[in-house]
Coordinates of C-alpha atoms and ligand atoms in Angstrom, one line a residue:
X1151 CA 11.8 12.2 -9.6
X1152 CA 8.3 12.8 -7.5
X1153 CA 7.0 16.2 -7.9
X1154 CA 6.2 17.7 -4.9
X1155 CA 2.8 19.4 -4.7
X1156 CA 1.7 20.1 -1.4
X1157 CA 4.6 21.0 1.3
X1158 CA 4.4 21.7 5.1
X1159 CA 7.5 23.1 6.7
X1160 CA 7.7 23.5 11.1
X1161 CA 3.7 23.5 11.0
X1162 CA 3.0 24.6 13.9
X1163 CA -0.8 25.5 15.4
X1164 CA -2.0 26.2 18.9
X1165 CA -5.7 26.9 19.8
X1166 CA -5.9 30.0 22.7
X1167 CA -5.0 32.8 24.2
X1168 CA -1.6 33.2 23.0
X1169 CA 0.0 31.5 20.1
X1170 CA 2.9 32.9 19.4
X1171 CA 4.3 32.6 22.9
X1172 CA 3.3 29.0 23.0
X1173 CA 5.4 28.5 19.9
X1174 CA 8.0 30.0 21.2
X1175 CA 8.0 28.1 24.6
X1176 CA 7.1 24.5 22.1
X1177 CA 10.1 25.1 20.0
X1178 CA 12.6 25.5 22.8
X1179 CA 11.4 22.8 23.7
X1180 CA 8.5 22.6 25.9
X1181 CA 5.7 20.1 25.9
X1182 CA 2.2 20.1 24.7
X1183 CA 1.1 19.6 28.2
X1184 CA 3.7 22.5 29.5
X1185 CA 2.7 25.4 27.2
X1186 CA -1.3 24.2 28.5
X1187 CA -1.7 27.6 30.2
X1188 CA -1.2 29.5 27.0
X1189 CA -2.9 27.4 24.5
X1190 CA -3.7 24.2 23.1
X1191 CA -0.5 22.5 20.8
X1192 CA -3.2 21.0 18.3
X1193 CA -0.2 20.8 15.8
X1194 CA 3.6 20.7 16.5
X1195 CA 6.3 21.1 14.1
X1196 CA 5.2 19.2 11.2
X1197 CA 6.6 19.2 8.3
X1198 CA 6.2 17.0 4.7
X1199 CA 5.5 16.9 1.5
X1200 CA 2.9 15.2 -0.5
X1201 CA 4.0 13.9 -4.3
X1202 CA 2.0 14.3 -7.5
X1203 CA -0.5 11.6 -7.5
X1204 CA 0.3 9.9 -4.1
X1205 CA -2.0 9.0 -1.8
X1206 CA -0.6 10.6 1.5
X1207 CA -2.5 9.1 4.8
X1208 CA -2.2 11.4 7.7
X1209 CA -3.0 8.6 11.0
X1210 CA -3.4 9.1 14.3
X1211 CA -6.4 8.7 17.2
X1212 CA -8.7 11.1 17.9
X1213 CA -7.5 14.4 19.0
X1214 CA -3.8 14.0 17.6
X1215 CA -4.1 17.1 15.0
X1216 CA -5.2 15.5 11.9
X1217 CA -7.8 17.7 11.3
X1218 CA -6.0 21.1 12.2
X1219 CA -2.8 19.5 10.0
X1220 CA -5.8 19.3 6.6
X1221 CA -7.4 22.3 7.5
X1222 CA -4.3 24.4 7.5
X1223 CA -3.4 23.0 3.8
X1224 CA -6.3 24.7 2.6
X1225 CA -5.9 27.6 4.5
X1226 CA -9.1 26.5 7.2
X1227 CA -7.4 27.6 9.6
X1228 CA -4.2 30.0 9.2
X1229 CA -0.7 28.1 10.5
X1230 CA 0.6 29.8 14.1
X1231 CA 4.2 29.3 12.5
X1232 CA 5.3 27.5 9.9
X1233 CA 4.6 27.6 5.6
X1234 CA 2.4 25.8 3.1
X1235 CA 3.2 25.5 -0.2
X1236 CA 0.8 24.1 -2.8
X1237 CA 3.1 23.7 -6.4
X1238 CA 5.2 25.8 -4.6
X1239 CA 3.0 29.2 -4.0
X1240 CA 2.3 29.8 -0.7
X1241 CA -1.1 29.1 1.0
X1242 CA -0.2 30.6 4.9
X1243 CA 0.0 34.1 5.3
X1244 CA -1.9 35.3 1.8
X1245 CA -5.3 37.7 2.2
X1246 CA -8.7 35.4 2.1
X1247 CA -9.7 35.9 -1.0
X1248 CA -6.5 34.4 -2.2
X1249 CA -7.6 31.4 -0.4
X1250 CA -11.0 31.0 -1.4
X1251 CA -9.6 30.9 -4.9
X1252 CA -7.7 28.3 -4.3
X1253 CA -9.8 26.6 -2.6
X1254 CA -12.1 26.8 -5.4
X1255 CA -9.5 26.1 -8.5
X1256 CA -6.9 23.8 -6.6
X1257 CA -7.8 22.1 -3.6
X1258 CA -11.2 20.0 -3.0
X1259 CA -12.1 18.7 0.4
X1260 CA -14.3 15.7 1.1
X1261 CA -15.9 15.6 4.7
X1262 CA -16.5 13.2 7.6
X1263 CA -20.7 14.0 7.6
X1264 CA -20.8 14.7 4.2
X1265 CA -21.8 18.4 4.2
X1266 CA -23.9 18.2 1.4
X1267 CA -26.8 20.8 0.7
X1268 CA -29.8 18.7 2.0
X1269 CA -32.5 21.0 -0.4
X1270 CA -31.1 20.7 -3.3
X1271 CA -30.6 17.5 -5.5
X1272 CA -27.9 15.4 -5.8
X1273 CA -27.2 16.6 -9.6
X1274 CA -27.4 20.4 -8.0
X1275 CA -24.5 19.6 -5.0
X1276 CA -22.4 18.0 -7.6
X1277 CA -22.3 20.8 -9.6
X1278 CA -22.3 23.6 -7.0
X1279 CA -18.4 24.3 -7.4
X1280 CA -19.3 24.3 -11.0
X1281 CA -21.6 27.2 -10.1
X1282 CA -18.9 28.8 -7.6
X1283 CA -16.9 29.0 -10.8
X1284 CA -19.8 30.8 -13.1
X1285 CA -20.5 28.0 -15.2
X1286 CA -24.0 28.1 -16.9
X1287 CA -26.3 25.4 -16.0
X1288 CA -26.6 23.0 -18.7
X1289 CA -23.2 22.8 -19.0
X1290 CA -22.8 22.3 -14.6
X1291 CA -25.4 19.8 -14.9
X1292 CA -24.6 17.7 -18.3
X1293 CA -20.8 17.7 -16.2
X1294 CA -22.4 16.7 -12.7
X1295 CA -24.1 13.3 -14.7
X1296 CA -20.8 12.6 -15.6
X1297 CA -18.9 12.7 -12.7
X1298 CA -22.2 10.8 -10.9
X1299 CA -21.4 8.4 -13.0
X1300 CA -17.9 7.7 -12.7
X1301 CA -18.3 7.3 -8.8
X1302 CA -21.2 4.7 -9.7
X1303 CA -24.5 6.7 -8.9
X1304 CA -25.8 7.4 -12.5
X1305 CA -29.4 8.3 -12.6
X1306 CA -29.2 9.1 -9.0
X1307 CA -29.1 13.2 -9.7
X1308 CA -32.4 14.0 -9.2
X1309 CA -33.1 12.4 -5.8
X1310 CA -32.5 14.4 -2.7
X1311 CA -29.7 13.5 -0.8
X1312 CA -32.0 12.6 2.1
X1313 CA -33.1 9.7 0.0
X1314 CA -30.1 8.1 -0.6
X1315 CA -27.5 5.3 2.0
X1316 CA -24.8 6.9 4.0
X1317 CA -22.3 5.5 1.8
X1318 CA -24.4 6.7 -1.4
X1319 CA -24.2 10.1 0.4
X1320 CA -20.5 10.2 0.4
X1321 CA -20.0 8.9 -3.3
X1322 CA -21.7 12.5 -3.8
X1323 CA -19.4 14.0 -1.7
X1324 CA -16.8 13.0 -3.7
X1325 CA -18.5 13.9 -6.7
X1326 CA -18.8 16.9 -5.8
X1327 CA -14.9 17.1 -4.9
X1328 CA -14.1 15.6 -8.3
X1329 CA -16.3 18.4 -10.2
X1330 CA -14.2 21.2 -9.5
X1331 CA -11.5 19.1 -11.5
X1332 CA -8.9 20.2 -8.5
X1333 CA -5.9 18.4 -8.7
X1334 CA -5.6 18.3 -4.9
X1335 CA -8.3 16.4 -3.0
X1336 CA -8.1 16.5 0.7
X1337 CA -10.7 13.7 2.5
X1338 CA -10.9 14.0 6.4
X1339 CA -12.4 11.2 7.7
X1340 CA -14.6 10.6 4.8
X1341 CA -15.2 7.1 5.4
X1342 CA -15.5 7.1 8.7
X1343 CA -19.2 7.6 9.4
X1344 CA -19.9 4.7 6.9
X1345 CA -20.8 0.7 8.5
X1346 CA -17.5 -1.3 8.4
X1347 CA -18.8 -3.2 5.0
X1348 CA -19.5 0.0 3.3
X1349 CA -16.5 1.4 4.0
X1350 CA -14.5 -1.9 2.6
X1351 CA -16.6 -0.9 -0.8
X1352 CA -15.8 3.0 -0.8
X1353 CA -12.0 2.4 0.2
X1354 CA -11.5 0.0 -2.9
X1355 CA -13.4 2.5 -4.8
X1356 CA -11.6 5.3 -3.9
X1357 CA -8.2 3.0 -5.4
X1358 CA -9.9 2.4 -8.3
X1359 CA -11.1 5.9 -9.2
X1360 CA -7.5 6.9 -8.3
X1361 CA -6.2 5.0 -11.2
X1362 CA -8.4 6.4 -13.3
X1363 CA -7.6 10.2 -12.0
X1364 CA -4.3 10.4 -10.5
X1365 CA -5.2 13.1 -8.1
X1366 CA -3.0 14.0 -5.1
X1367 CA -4.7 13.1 -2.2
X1368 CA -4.6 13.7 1.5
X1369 CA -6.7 11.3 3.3
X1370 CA -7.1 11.2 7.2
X1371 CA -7.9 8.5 9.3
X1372 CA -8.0 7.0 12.7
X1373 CA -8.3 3.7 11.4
X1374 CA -5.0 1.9 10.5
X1375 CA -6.1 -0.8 8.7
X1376 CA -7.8 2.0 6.3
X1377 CA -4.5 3.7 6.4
X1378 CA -2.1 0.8 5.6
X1379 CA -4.7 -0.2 2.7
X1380 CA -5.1 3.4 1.0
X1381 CA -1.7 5.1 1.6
X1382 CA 1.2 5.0 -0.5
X1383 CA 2.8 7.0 2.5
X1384 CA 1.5 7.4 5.6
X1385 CA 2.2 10.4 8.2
X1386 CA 1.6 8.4 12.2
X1387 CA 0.5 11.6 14.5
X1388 CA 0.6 11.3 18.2
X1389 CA -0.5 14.4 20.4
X1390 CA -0.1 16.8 17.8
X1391 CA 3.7 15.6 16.6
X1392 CA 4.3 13.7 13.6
X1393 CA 6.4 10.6 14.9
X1394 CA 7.1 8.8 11.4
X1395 CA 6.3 9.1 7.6
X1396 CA 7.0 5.9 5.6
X1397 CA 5.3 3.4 3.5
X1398 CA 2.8 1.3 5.0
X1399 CA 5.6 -1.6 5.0
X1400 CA 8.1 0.7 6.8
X1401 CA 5.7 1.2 9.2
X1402 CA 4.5 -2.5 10.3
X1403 CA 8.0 -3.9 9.5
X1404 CA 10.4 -0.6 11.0
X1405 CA 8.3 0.8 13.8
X1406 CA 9.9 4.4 14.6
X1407 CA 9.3 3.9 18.0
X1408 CA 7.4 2.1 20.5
X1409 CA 4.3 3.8 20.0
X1410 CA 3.9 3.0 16.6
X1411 CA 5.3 -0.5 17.5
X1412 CA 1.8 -0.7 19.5
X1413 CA -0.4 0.7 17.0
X1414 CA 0.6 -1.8 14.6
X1415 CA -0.1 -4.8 16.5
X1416 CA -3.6 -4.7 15.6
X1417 CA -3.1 -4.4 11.6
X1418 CA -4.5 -6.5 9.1
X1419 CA -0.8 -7.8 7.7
X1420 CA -2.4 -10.2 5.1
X1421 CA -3.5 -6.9 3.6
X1422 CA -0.6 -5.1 3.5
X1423 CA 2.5 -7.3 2.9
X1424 CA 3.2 -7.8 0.0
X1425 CA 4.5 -11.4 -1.7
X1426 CA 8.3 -9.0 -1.8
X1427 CA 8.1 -8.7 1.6
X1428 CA 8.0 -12.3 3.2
X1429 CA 9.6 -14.1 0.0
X1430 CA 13.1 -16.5 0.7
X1431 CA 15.8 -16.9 -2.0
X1432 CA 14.5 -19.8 -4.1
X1433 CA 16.8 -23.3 -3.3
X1434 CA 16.7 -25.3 -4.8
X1435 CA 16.7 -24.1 -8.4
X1436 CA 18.1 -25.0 -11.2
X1437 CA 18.9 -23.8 -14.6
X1438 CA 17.5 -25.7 -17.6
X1439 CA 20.9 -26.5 -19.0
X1440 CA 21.6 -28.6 -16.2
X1441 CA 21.4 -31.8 -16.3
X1442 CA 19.4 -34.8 -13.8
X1443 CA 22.6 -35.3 -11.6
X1444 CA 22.7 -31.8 -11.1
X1445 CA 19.2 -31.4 -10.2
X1446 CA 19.5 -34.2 -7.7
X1447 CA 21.9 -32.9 -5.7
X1448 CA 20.5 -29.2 -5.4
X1449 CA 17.2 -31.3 -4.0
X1450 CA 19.2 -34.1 -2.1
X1451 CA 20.9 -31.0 0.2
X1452 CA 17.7 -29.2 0.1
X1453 CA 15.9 -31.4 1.6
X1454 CA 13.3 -30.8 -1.1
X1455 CA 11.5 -33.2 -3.2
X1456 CA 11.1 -31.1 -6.3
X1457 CA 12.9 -28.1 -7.7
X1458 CA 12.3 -24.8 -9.6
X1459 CA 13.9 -25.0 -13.5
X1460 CA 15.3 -21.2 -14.3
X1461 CA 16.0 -20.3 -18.4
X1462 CA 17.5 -17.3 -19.5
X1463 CA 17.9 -14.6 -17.3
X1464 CA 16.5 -16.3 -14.2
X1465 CA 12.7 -16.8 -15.9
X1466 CA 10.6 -19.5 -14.2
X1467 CA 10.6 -22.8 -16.6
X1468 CA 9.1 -25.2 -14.7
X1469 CA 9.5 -27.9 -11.8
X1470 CA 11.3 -31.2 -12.1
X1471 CA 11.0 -33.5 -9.2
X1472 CA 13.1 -36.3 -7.4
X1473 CA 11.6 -39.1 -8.9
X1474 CA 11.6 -38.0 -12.3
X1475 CA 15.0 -37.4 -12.0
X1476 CA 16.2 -40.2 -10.7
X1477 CA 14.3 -42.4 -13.4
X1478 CA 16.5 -40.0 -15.9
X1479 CA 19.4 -40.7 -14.2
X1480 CA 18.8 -44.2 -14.4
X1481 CA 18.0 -43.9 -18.3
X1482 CA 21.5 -42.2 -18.7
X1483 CA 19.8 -39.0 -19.5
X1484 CA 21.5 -35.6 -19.6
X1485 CA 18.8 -33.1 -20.2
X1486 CA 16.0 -32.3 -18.0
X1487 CA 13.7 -31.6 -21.0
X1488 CA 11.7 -34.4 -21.1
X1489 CA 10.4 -33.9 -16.8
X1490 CA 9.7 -30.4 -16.9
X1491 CA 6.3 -30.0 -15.8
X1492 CA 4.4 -26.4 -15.7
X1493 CA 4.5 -24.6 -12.7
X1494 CA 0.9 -24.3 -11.9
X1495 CA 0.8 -21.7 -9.0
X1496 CA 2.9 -18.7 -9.0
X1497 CA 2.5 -15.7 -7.6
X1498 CA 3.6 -12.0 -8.5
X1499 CA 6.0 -10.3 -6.2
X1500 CA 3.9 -7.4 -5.4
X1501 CA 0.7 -9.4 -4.6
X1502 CA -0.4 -8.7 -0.9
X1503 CA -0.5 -12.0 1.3
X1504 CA -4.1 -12.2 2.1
X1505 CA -4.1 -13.4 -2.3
X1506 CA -1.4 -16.2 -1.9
X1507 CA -3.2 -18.5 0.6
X1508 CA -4.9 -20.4 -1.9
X1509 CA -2.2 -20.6 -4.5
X1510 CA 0.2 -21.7 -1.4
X1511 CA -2.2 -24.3 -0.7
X1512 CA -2.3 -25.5 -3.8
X1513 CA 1.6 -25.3 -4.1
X1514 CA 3.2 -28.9 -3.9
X1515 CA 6.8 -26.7 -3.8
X1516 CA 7.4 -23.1 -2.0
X1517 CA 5.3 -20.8 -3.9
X1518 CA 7.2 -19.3 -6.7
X1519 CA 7.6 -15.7 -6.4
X1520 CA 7.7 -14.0 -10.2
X1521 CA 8.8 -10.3 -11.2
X1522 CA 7.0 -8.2 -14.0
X1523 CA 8.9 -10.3 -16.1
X1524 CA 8.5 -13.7 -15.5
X1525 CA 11.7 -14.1 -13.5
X1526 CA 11.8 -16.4 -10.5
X1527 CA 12.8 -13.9 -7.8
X1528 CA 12.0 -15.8 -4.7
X1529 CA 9.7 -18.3 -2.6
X1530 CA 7.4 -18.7 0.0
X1531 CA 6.8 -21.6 2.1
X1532 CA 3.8 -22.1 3.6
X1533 CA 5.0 -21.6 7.3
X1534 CA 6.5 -18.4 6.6
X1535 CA 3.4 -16.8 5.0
X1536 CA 1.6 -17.8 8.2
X1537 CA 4.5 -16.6 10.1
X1538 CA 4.3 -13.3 8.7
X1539 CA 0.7 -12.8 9.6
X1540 CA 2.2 -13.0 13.4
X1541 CA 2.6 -9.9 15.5
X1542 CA 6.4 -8.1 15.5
X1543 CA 8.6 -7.5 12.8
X1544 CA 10.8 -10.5 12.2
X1545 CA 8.3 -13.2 12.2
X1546 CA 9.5 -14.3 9.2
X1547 CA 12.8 -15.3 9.6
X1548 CA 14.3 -18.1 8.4
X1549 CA 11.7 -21.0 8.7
X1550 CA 11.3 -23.1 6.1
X1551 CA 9.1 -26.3 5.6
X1552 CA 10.8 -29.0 3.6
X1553 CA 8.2 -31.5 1.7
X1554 CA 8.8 -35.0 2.2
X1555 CA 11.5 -35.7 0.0
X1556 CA 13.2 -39.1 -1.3
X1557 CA 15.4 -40.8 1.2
X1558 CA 18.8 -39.5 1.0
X1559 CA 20.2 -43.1 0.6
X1560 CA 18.1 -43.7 -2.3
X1561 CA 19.5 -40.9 -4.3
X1562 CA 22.9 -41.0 -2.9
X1563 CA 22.8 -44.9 -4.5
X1564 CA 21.6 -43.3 -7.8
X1565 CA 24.1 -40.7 -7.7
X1566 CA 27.3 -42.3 -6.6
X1567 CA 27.2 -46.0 -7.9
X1568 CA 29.2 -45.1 -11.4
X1569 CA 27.0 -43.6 -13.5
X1570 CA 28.6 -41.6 -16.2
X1571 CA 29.0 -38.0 -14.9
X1572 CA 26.9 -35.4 -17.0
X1573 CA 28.7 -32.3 -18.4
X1574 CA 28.6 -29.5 -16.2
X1575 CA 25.6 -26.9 -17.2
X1576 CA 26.4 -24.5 -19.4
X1577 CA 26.7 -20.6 -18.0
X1578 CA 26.6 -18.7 -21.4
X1579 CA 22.9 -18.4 -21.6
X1580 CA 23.1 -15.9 -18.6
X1581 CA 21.4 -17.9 -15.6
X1582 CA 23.0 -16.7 -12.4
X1583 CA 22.2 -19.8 -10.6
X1584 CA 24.5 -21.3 -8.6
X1585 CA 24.9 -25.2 -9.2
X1586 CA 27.9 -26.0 -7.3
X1587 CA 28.7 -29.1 -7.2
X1588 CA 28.8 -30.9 -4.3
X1589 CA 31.6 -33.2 -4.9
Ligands
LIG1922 N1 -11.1 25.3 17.0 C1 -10.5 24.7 18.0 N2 -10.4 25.4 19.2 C2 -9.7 24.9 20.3 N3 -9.2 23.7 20.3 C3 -9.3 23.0 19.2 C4 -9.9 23.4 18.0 N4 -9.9 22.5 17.0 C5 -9.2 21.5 17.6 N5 -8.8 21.7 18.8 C6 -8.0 20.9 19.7 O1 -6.8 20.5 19.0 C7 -6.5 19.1 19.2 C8 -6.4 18.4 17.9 O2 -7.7 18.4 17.3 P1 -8.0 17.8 15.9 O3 -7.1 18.4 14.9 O4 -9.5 18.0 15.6 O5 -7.7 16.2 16.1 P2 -8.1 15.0 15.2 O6 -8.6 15.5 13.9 O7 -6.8 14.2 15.1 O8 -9.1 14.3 16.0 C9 -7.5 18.6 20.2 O9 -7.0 18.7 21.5 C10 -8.7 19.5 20.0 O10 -9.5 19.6 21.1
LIG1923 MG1 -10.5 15.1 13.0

């Protein structure tokens, strides 16, 4: 079970002269544009909760609430109705200096512009919740190296911040985030200020830091592409509503609605999809205990001109194709032992699509599709990876691209003229292939 850490229950916050009537008016069920007279809706009934270690995207375009939504989990701004729970104590409705501790102890934030001191060195902003907390110096500083460190700017701490790239900047922002050893770090934008190729850089740093840290994070963004490649869940926000939470598949594959049908036209699917998503039950395939006839006929009705070999448990062998086949046939051969060739490109099922179009070219077969274990769990012909990259969830239905296989007469004539039948595969080794035979 996921451990909830940070919760939002009927968030509500409105901007104005008078909140609580403009809750009131919003929850039986006026609009945001209705209840204009008494206030702005900058946030409407949300509610979710973020797990231990996730990476939770809040998404949206500019002026849908993200902000308000972030700054009311740290207690920013107070909630007009509705709770926040961080590990289950509550954040809304607790006296300031509550909040400032907890802002201090539990919950970091990272900023669009960086707010970083601009007097005092980089070392010196790293280490300023350090100070917040009454740590002595040498030990704030000795600390503030190694967190510079670990976000890649060692020997940077005694430059001004002035002196150093927008993106630099931010990787001291974060430092600074990561010093207060907070398990909870809330980013609002943080990479948006940074140039496009930058921003690439910081987002796979930010992954990679995560694996090292595990924090709980809460990262906004207008940008979906960003969203889709750093969330593990991902809240969509329009005018101040939360209109779906789900993975980044759920949302490009199960739109909620319209609206976020729209939105995800534009997304970068080769980024997101994984190999799972797009992948076709493997056919033909056979298991290793089967013999040349056997193989034949799963290709024949195919229409393929090689096939996958399966052992125990459904792992990937290797490939055995038409023509070797029929030479064993010919031979009187009953094993497929001696034709098994390596498979030379597979891929694993959670690789994203953009990292298959090399091995696909390179596939003569479907791409084989592997589990953590080796098992063959699917395959992905070429025209369905490229379908997938098309707009509008299912593109990838059902298209397959045979190879140019043998002419059927050629292996009917090799498989019907007399030769002695083989004995049937064995099933005791635990393949759950199918290998009907076909007459
Ligand atoms: N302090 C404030 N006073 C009045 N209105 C505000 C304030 N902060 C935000 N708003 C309004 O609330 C809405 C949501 O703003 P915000 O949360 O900043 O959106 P986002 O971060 O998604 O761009 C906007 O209409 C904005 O103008
Ligand atoms: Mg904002």
């Amino acid at each position: 079970m996921s451990e909830t850490v940070l919760e939002a229950r009927n968030l509500f916050k409105v901007f104005g002269k008078n909140p609580s009537a403009a809750v009131r008016r919003l929850k039986a069920g006026e609009g945001r544009t209705a209840v204009a007279d008494v206030g702005t809706a900058a946030v409407i009934d949300a509610s979710f909760t973020v797990n231990r270690g996730e990476i939770f995207v809040i998404m949206g375009l500019s002026g849908s609430g993200k902000s308000t939504i972030i700054r009311m989990l740290n207690g920013l701004h107070d909630a007009s109705s509705g709770t926040v729970t961080v590990n289950g104590d509550p954040i809304t409705g607790v006296p300031s200096s509550r909040l400032r501790e907890i802002r201090r102890d539990r919950i970091s934030m990272v900023f669009q512009h960086f707010a970083l001191l601009p007097h005092r060195t980089v070392a010196a902003n790293v280490a300023y919740p350090l100070e917040l907390k009454g740590v002595a110096k040498a030990e704030r500083l000795a600390k503030a190296e190694e967190i510079l460190a670990l976000v890649g700017l060692e020997g940077q701490g005694e430059k001004l911040p002035s002196e150093l790239s927008g993106g630099m900047q931010q990787r001291v922002g974060i430092a600074r985030a990561l010093a207060a050893d907070s398990d909870i770090l809330l980013m609002d934008e943080a990479f948006s200020a940074l140039d496009p190729l930058i921003r690439r850089e910081m987002q796979e740093q930010l992954l990679e830091l995560q694996q090292k840290l595990h924090k709980t994070i809460v990262f906004i963004t207008h940008d979906l592409n960003e969203a889709m490649f750093l969330g593990d869940r991902i809240a969509v926000m329009r005018d101040g509503r939360i209109v779906q939470i789900g993975t980044p598949e759920d949302i490009l594959m199960d739109p909620a609605n319209d609206y976020v049908e729209q939105f995800v036209q534009d997304v970068d699917r080769a980024r997101v999809l994984t190999a799972a998503n797009v992948m076709e039950r493997p056919r033909p395939v056979v298991p290793h205990t089967a013999g040349p006839r056997t193989a034949l006929r799963q290709m024949r009705d195919a229409y393929m001109s090689a096939t996958y070999v399966v052992g125990k448990d459904r792992q990937l062998v290797g490939v055995v194709t038409d023509r070797d086949a029929v030479k064993l046939v010919r031979n009187g051969a009953t094993t497929l032992d001696s034709i098994i060739k390596p498979v030379l490109q597979s891929v694993r099922e959670d690789e994203v699509l953009m990292n298959l179009f090399v091995p696909a070219v390179e596939s003569p077969l479907p791409l084989a599709v592997t589990d953590a274990d080796g098992r063959l769990v699917g395959v992905i012909p070429r025209v369905t990876l490229l379908a997938a990259l098309g707009p509008g969830p299912g593109a990838t239905e059902e298209i397959t691209l045979p190879l140019m296989p043998m002419p059927q007469a050629e292996i009917d004539a090799v498989l019907d003229d007399g030769w002695t039948a083989e004995p049937a595969p064995s099933t005791s080794s635990g393949t759950r292939v199918e290998t009907e035979e076909v007459r």
